[in-house]
Short mmCIF file of C-alpha atoms in Angstrom, two decimals:
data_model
loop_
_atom_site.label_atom_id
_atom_site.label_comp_id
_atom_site.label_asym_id
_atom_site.label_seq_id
_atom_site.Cartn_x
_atom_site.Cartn_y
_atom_site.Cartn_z
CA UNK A 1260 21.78 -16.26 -30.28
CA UNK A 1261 21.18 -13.76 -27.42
CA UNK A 1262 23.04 -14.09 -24.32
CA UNK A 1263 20.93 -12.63 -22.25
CA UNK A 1264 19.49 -14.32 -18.97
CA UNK A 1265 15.69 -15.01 -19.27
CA UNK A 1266 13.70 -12.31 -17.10
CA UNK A 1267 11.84 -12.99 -14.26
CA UNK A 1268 10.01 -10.99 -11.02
CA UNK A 1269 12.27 -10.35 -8.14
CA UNK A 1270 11.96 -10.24 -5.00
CA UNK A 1271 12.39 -6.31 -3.45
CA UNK A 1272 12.87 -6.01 0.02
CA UNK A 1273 13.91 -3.41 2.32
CA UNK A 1274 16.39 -4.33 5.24
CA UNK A 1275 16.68 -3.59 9.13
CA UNK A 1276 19.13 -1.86 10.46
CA UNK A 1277 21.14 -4.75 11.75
CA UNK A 1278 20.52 -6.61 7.89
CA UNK A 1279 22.23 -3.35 6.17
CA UNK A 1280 25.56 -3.65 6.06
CA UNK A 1281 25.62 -7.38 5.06
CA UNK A 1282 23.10 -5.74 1.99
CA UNK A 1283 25.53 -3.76 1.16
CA UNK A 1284 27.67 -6.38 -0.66
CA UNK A 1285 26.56 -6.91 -3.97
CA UNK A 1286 26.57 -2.78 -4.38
CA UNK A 1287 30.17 -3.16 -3.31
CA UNK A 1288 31.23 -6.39 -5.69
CA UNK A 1289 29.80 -4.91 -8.74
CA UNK A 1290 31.95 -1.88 -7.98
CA UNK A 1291 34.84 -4.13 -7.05
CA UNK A 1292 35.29 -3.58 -3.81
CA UNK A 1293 35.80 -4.93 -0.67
CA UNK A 1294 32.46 -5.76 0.99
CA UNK A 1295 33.68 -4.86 5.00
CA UNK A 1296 36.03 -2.68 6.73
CA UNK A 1297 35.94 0.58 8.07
CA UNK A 1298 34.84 2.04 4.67
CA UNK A 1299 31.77 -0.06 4.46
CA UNK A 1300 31.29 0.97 8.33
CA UNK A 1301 31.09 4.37 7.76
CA UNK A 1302 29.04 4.17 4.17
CA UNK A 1303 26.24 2.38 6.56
CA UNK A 1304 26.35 5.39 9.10
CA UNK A 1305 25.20 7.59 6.18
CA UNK A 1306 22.87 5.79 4.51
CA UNK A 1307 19.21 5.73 5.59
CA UNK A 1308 17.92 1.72 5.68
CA UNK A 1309 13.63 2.76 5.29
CA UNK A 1310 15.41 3.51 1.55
CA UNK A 1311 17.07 0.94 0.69
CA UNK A 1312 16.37 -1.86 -2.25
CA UNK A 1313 17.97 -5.54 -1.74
CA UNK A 1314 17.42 -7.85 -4.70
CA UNK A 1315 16.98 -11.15 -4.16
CA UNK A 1316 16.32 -14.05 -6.84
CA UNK A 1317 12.89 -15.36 -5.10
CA UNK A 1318 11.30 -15.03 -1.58
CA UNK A 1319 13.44 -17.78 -0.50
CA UNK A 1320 16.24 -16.66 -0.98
CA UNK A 1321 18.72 -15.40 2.09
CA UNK A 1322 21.38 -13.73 -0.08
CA UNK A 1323 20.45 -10.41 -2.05
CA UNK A 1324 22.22 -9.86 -5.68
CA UNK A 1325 21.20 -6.63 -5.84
CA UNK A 1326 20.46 -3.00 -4.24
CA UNK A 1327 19.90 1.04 -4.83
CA UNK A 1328 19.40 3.43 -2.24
CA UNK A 1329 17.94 6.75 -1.81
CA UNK A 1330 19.28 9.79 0.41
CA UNK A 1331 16.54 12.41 1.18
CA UNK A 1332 18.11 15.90 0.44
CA UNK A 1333 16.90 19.36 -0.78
CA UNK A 1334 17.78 20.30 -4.28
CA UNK A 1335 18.30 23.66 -4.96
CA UNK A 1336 17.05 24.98 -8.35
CA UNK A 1337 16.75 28.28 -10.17
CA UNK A 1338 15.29 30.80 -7.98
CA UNK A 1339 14.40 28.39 -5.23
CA UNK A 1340 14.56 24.40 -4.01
CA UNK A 1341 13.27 21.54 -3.96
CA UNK A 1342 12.65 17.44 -2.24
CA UNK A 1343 14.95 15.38 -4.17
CA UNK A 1344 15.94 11.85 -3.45
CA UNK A 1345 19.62 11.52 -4.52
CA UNK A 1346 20.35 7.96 -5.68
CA UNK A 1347 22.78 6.08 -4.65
CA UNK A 1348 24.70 2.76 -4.06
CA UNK A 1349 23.08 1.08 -6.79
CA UNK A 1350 24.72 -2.47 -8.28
CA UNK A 1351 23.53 -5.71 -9.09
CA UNK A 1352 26.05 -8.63 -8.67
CA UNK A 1353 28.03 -9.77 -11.91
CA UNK A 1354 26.69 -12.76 -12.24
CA UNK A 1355 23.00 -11.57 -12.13
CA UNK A 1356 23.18 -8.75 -14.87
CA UNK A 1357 20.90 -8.46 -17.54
CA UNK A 1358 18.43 -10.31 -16.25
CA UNK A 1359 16.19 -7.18 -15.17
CA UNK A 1360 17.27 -6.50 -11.60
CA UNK A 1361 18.20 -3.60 -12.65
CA UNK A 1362 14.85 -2.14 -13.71
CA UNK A 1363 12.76 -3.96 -11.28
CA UNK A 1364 14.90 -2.10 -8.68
CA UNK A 1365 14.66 1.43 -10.38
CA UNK A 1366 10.85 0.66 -11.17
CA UNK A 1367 10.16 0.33 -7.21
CA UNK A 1368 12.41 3.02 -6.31
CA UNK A 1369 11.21 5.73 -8.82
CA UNK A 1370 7.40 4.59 -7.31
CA UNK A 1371 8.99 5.19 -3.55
CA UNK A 1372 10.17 8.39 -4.69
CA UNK A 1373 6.97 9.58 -5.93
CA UNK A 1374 4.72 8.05 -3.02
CA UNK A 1375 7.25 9.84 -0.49
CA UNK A 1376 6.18 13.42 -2.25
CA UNK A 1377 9.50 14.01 -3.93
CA UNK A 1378 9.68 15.47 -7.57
CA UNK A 1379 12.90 14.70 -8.89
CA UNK A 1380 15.56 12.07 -8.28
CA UNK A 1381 19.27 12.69 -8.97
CA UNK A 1382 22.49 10.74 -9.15
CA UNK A 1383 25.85 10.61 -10.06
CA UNK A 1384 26.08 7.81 -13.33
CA UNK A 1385 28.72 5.37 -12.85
CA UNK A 1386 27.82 4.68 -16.98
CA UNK A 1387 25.44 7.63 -18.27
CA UNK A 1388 24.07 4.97 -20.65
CA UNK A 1389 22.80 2.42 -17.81
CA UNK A 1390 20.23 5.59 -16.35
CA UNK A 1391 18.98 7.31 -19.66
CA UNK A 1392 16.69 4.42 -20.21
CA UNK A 1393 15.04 4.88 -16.97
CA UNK A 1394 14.18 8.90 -17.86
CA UNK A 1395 17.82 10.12 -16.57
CA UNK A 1396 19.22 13.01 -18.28
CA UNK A 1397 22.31 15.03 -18.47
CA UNK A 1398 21.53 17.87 -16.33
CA UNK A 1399 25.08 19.52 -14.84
CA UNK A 1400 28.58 19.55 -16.03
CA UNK A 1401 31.53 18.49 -13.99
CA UNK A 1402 35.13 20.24 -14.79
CA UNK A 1403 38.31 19.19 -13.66
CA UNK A 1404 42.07 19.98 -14.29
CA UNK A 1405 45.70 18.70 -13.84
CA UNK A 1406 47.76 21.53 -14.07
CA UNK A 1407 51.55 22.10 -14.01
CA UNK A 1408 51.99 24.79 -10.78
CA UNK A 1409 55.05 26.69 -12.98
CA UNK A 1410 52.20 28.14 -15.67
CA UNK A 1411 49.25 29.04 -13.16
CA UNK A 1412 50.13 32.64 -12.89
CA UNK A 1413 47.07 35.37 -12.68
CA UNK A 1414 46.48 37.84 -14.92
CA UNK A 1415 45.62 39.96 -12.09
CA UNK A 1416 46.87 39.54 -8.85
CA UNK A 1417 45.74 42.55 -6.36
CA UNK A 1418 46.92 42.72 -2.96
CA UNK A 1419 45.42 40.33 -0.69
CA UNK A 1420 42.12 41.62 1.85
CA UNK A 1421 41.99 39.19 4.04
CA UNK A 1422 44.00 35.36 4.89
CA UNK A 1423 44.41 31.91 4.27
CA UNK A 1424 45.19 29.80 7.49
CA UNK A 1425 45.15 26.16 8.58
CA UNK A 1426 42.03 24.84 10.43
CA UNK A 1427 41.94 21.82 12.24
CA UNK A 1428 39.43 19.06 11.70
CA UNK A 1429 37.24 20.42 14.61
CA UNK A 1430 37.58 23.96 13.81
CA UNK A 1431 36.27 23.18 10.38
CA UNK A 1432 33.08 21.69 11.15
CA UNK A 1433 32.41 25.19 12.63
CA UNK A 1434 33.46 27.43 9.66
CA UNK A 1435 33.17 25.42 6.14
CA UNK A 1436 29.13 24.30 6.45
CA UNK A 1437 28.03 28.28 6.63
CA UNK A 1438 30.29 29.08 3.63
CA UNK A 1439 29.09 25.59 1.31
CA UNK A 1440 25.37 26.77 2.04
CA UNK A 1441 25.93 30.90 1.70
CA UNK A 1442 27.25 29.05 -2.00
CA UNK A 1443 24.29 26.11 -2.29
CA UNK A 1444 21.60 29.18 -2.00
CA UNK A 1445 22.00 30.45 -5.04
CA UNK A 1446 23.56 27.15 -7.11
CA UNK A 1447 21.06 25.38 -9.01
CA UNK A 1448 22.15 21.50 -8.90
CA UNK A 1449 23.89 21.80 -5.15
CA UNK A 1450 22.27 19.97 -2.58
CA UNK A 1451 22.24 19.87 1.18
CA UNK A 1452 24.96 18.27 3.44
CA UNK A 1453 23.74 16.87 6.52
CA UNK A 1454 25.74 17.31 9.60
CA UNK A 1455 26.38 13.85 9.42
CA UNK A 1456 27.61 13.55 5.43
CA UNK A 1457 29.95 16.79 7.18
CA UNK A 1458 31.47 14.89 10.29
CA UNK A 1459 31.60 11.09 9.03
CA UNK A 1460 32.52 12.27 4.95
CA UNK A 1461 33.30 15.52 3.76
CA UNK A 1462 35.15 16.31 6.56
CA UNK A 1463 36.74 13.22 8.19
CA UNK A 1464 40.44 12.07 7.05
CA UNK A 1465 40.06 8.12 7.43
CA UNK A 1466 43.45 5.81 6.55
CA UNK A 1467 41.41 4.27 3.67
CA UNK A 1468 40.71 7.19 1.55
CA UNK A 1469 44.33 8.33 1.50
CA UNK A 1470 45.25 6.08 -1.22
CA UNK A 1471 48.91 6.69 -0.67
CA UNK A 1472 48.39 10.19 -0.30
CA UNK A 1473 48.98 12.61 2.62
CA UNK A 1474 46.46 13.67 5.42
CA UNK A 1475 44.10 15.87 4.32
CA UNK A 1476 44.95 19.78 4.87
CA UNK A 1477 42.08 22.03 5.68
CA UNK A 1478 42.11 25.71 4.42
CA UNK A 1479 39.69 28.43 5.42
CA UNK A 1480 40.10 32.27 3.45
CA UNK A 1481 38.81 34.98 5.83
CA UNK A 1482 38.03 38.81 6.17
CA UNK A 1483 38.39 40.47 9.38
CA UNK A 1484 37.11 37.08 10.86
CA UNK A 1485 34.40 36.11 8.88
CA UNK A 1486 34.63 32.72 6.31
CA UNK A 1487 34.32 33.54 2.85
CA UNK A 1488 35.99 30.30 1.41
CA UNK A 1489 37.68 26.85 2.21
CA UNK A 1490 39.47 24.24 0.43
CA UNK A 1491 40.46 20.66 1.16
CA UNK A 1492 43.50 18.95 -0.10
CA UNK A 1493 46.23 16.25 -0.10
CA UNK A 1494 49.63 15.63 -1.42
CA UNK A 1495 51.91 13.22 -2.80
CA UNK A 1496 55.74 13.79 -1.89
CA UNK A 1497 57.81 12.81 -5.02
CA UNK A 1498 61.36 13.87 -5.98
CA UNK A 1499 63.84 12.77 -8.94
CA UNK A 1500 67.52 14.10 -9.86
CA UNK A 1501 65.98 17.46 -11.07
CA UNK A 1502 63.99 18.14 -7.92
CA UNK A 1503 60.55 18.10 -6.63
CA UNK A 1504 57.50 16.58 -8.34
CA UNK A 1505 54.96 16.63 -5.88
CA UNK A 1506 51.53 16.09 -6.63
CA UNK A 1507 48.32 17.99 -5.02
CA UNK A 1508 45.08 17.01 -4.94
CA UNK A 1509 42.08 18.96 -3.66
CA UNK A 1510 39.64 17.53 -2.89
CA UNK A 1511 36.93 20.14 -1.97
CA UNK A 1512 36.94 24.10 -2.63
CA UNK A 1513 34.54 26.53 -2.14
CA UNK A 1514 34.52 30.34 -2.49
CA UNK A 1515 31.18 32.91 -1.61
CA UNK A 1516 33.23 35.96 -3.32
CA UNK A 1517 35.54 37.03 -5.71
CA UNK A 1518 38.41 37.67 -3.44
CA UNK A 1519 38.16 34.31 -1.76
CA UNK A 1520 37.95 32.43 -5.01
CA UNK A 1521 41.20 34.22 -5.76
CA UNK A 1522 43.24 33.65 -2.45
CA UNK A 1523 42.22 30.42 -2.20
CA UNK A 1524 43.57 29.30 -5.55
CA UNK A 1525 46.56 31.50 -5.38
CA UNK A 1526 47.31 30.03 -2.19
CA UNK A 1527 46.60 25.94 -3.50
CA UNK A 1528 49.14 27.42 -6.83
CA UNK A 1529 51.88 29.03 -4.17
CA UNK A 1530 52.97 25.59 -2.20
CA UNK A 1531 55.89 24.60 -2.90
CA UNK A 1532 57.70 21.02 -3.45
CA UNK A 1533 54.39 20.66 -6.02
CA UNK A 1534 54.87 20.39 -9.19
CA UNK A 1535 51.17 19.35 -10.17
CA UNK A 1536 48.07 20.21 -9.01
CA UNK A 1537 45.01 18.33 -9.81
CA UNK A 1538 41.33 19.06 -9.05
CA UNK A 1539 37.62 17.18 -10.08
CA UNK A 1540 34.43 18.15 -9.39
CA UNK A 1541 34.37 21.85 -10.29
CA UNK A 1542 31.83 24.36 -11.88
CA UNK A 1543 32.17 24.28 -15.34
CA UNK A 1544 32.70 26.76 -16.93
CA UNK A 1545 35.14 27.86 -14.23
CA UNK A 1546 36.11 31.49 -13.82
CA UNK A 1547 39.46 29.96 -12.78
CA UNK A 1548 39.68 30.09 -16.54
CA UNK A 1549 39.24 33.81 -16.64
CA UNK A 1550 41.60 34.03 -13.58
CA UNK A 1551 44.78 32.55 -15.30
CA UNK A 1552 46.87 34.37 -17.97
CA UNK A 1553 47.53 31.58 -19.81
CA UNK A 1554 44.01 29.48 -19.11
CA UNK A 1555 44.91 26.58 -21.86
CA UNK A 1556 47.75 25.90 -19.01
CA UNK A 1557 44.72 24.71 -16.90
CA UNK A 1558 44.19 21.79 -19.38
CA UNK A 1559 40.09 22.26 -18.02
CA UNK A 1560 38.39 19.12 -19.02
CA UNK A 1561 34.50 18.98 -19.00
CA UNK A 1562 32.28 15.59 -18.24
CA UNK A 1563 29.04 14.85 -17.54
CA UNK A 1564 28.18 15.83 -14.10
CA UNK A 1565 24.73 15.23 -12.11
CA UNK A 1566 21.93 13.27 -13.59
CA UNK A 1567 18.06 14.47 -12.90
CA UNK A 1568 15.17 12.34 -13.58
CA UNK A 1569 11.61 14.42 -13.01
CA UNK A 1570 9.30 12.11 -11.18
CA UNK A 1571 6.32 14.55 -10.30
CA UNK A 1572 6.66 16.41 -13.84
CA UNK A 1573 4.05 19.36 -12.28
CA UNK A 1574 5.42 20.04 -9.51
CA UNK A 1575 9.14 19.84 -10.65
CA UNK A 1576 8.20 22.34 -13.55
CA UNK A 1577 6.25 24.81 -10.72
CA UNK A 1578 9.01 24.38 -8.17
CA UNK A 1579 11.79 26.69 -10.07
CA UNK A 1580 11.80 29.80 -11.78
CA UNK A 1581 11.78 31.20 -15.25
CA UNK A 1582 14.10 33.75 -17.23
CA UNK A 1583 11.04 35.23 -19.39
CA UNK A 1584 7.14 35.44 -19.16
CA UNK A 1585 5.42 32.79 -21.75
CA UNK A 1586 3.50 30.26 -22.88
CA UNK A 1587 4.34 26.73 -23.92
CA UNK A 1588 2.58 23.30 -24.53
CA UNK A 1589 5.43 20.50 -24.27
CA UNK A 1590 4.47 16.75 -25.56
CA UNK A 1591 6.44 14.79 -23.00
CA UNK A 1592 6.96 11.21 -23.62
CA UNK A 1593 7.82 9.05 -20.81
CA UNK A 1594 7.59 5.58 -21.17
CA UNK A 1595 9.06 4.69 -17.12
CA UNK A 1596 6.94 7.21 -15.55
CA UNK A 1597 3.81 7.40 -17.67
CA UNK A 1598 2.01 9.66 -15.19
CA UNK A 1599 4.00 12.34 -16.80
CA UNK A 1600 3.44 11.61 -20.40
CA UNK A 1601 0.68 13.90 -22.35
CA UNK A 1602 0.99 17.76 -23.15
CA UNK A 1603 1.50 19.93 -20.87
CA UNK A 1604 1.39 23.83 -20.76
CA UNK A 1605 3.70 25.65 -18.59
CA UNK A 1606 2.73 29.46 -18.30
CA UNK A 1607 4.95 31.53 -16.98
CA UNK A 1608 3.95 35.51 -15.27
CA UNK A 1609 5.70 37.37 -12.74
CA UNK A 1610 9.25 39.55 -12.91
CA UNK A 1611 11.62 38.24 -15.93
CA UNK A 1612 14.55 35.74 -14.29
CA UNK A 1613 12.03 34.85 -11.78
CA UNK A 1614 8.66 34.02 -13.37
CA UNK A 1615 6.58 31.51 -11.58
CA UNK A 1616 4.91 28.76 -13.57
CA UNK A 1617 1.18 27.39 -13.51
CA UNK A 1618 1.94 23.72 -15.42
CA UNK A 1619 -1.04 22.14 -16.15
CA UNK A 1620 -2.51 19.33 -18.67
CA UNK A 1621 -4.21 20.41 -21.73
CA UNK A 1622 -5.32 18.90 -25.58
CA UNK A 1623 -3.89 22.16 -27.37
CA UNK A 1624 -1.53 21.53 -30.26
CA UNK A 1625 2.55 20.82 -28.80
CA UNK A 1626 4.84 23.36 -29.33
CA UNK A 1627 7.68 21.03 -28.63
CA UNK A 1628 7.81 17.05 -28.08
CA UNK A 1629 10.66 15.73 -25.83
CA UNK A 1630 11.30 12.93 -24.40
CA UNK A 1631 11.44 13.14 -20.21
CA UNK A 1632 15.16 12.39 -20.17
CA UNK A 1633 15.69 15.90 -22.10
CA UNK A 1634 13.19 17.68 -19.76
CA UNK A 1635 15.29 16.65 -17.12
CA UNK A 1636 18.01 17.97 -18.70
CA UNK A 1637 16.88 20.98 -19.34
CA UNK A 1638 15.67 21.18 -15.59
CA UNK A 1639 18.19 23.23 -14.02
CA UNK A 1640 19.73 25.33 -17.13
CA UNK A 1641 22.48 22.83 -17.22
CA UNK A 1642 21.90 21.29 -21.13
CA UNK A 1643 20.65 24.18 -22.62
CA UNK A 1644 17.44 23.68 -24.72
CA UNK A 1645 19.16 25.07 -28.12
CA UNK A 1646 21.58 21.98 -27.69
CA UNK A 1647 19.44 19.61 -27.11
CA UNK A 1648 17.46 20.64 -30.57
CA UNK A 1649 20.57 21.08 -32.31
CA UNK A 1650 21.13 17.45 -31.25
CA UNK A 1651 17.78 16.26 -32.38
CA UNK A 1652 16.59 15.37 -28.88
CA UNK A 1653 13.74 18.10 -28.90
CA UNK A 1654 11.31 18.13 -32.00
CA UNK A 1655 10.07 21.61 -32.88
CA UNK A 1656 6.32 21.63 -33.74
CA UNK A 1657 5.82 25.81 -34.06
CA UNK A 1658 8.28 27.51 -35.40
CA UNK A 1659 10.51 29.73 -33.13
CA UNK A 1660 9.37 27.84 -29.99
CA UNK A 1661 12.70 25.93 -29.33
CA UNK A 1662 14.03 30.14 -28.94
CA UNK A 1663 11.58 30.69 -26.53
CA UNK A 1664 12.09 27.15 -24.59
CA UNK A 1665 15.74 28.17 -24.59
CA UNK A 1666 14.63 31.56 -23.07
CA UNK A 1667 12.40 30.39 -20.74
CA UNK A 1668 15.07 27.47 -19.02
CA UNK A 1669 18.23 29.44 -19.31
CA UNK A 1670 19.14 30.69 -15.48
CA UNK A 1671 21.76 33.23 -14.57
CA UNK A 1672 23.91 30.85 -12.97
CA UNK A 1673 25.21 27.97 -14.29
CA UNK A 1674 24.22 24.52 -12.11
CA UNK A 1675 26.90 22.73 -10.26
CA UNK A 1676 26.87 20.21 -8.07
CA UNK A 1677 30.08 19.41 -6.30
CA UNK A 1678 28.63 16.64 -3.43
CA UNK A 1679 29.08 13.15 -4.41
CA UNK A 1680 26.76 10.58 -2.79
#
């Protein structure tokens, strides 16, 4: 016998701004955390309440078991960028799962997204399995490392050109946003960071997000003056009978040139009292792995990293650009969204590696069939098409045509997104 909850409609309703915070809870139970405090008093200052979903179990009911939210931001993808609402804050209260909250929420909010003209969502999967099923797919990949400082040593290490200095919180609202969006130009997957999500998150050092750790140090690399890079990062005094064992962790680390990638790292590897360094959320690959002499020492690890979901299937396709000039018909299932579903031709004219598309519905034979969730992630060159056939996601209907998909996706720079929301 099943033990799933019998179904039934719920009641979707979007809160004022003096309702949000106490909406906020069953977000922050499901994720086992505390429901108030300065954390929760700073998440509200972020978030925008027109886009936010509260559950509740019927229209009398006072106390919501349930909620997603939405963040309007522009998406950069390859060779330009785009509306995307990046999802967030989405839970439904323990002892209401599986009852369809859950879908009734991402059914309203995936209508909202369309209705407010934007043509993909995105989101950071707290369980990639829980957002497939709604047309999510895997469209960036997220690296990471925890690496012992003694075996970080370059392969080359040239003189340095310009500095690494200490900024203070202030100072660094002035100098890191115009290096993050000299690097979000040209990064399919990055999105935009508000000067809000600058002042009240990236930047901001509040006692709760220590975690036993030291304040956060703020790092700017520059060249007769002018920015080129940054990095953010704590530490973790430690010592035994043999010494020191710190532990570093960065926590944010951007670099617009070769130079500054270089300082910046050699300068996070060169502290001393550390005996580990650790960072998450990094390009993958990394050319930190081309950096090192010995790059197994970075123990890289890769994970799944952003998660796209095409709502306007048209205008996501036109939005972007293309590595080669072609022709396609794709036979795109989408059971959420079904405005998408049908064949569709992209044609693609123009220079090669950036061809603009005309996408537009037609009754000629497929030369692929997908499912949505793998047109997503093919979206923004992150899952490359040849993958996604190798793992039988994508169905080949003319022969060669999964080549020329591959082709036509594949971007000269590799997605990243390094903004968690």
């Amino acid at each position: 016998m099943s033990n799933e909850r019998p179904r039934h409609e719920w009641d979707l309703r979007v809160p004022t701004a003096k309702q949000l915070k106490a909406w906020m809870a069953p977000t922050m139970i499901a994720f086992g955390e505390a429901s108030s405090g300065p954390e929760v008093d700073d998440w509200a200052k972020l978030v925008e309440p027109k886009r936010w979903l509260s559950a509740f179990e019927s229209p009398r009911s006072k106390e919501p078991v349930g909620a997603a939210a939405a963040l309007s931001r522009r998406l950069t993808v390859p060779g330009g960028e785009i509306a995307a609402a990046a999802i967030t804050a989405v839970g439904v209260r323990p002892d209401h799962t599986r009852r369809g909250a859950l879908s009734a929420l991402m059914r309203r909010q995936l209508d909202d997204v369309r209705a407010a003209d934007e043509p993909v969502a995105i989101l950071w999967a707290s369980e990639g399995a829980i957002y497939q099923r709604f047309g999510y797919g895997l469209a960036t990949f997220d690296g990471g490392f925890e690496a012992a400082r003694a075996r970080t040593a370059f392969t080359r290490d040239p003189e340095p050109e310009g500095r690494v200095r200490f900024v203070t919180e202030k100072e660094s609202r002035r100098l890191f946003p115009p290096v993050y969006d000299a690097m979000r130009a040209v990064t399919p997957g990055a999105i935009d960071r508000p000067e809000e999500w600058w002042t009240t998150g990236v930047l901001a050092d509040p006692e709760y997000s220590r975690q036993g750790m030291s304040e956060k140090y703020r790092v700017v690399y520059e060249v007769d003056g002018a920015a080129e890079g940054y990095a953010m990062y704590r530490v973790k005094q430690d010592w035994d009978q043999f010494g020191p064992k710190g532990v570093l962790q960065v926590t944010d680390t951007v670099a617009v040139t070769s130079r500054a990638l270089r300082a910046v790292w050699r300068y996070i590897f060169d502290i001393d009292l550390v005996k580990t360094v650790k960072a998450y959320h990094l390009a993958a690959p990394n050319p930190l792995q081309q950096v090192l002499a010995e790059p197994r020492a970075l123990g890289f690890v890769v994970n799944d990293g952003l998660w796209a979901r095409i709502v306007d299937l048209p205008g996501a396709l036109r939005a972007r650009r293309y590595a080669t000039t072609d022709s396609l018909v794709l036979d795109v299932s989408d059971g959420f969204c079904p405005w998408n579903e049908g064949r569709w031709r992209i044609s693609t004219s123009g220079q090669s590696g950036n061809a603009a598309a005309t996408v537009e519905p037609t009754t000629d034979a497929a030369d692929l069939a997908l499912d949505t969730t793998d047109l997503a992630a093919a979206y923004l060159g992150g899952s490359r098409v040849l993958d996604l056939s190798l793992a039988g996601r994508i169905r080949e209907l003319t022969p060669g045509a999964v080549v020329r998909a591959h082709a036509l996706f594949t971007y000269g720079r590799e997605p990243w997104c390094n903004s968690m929301f």
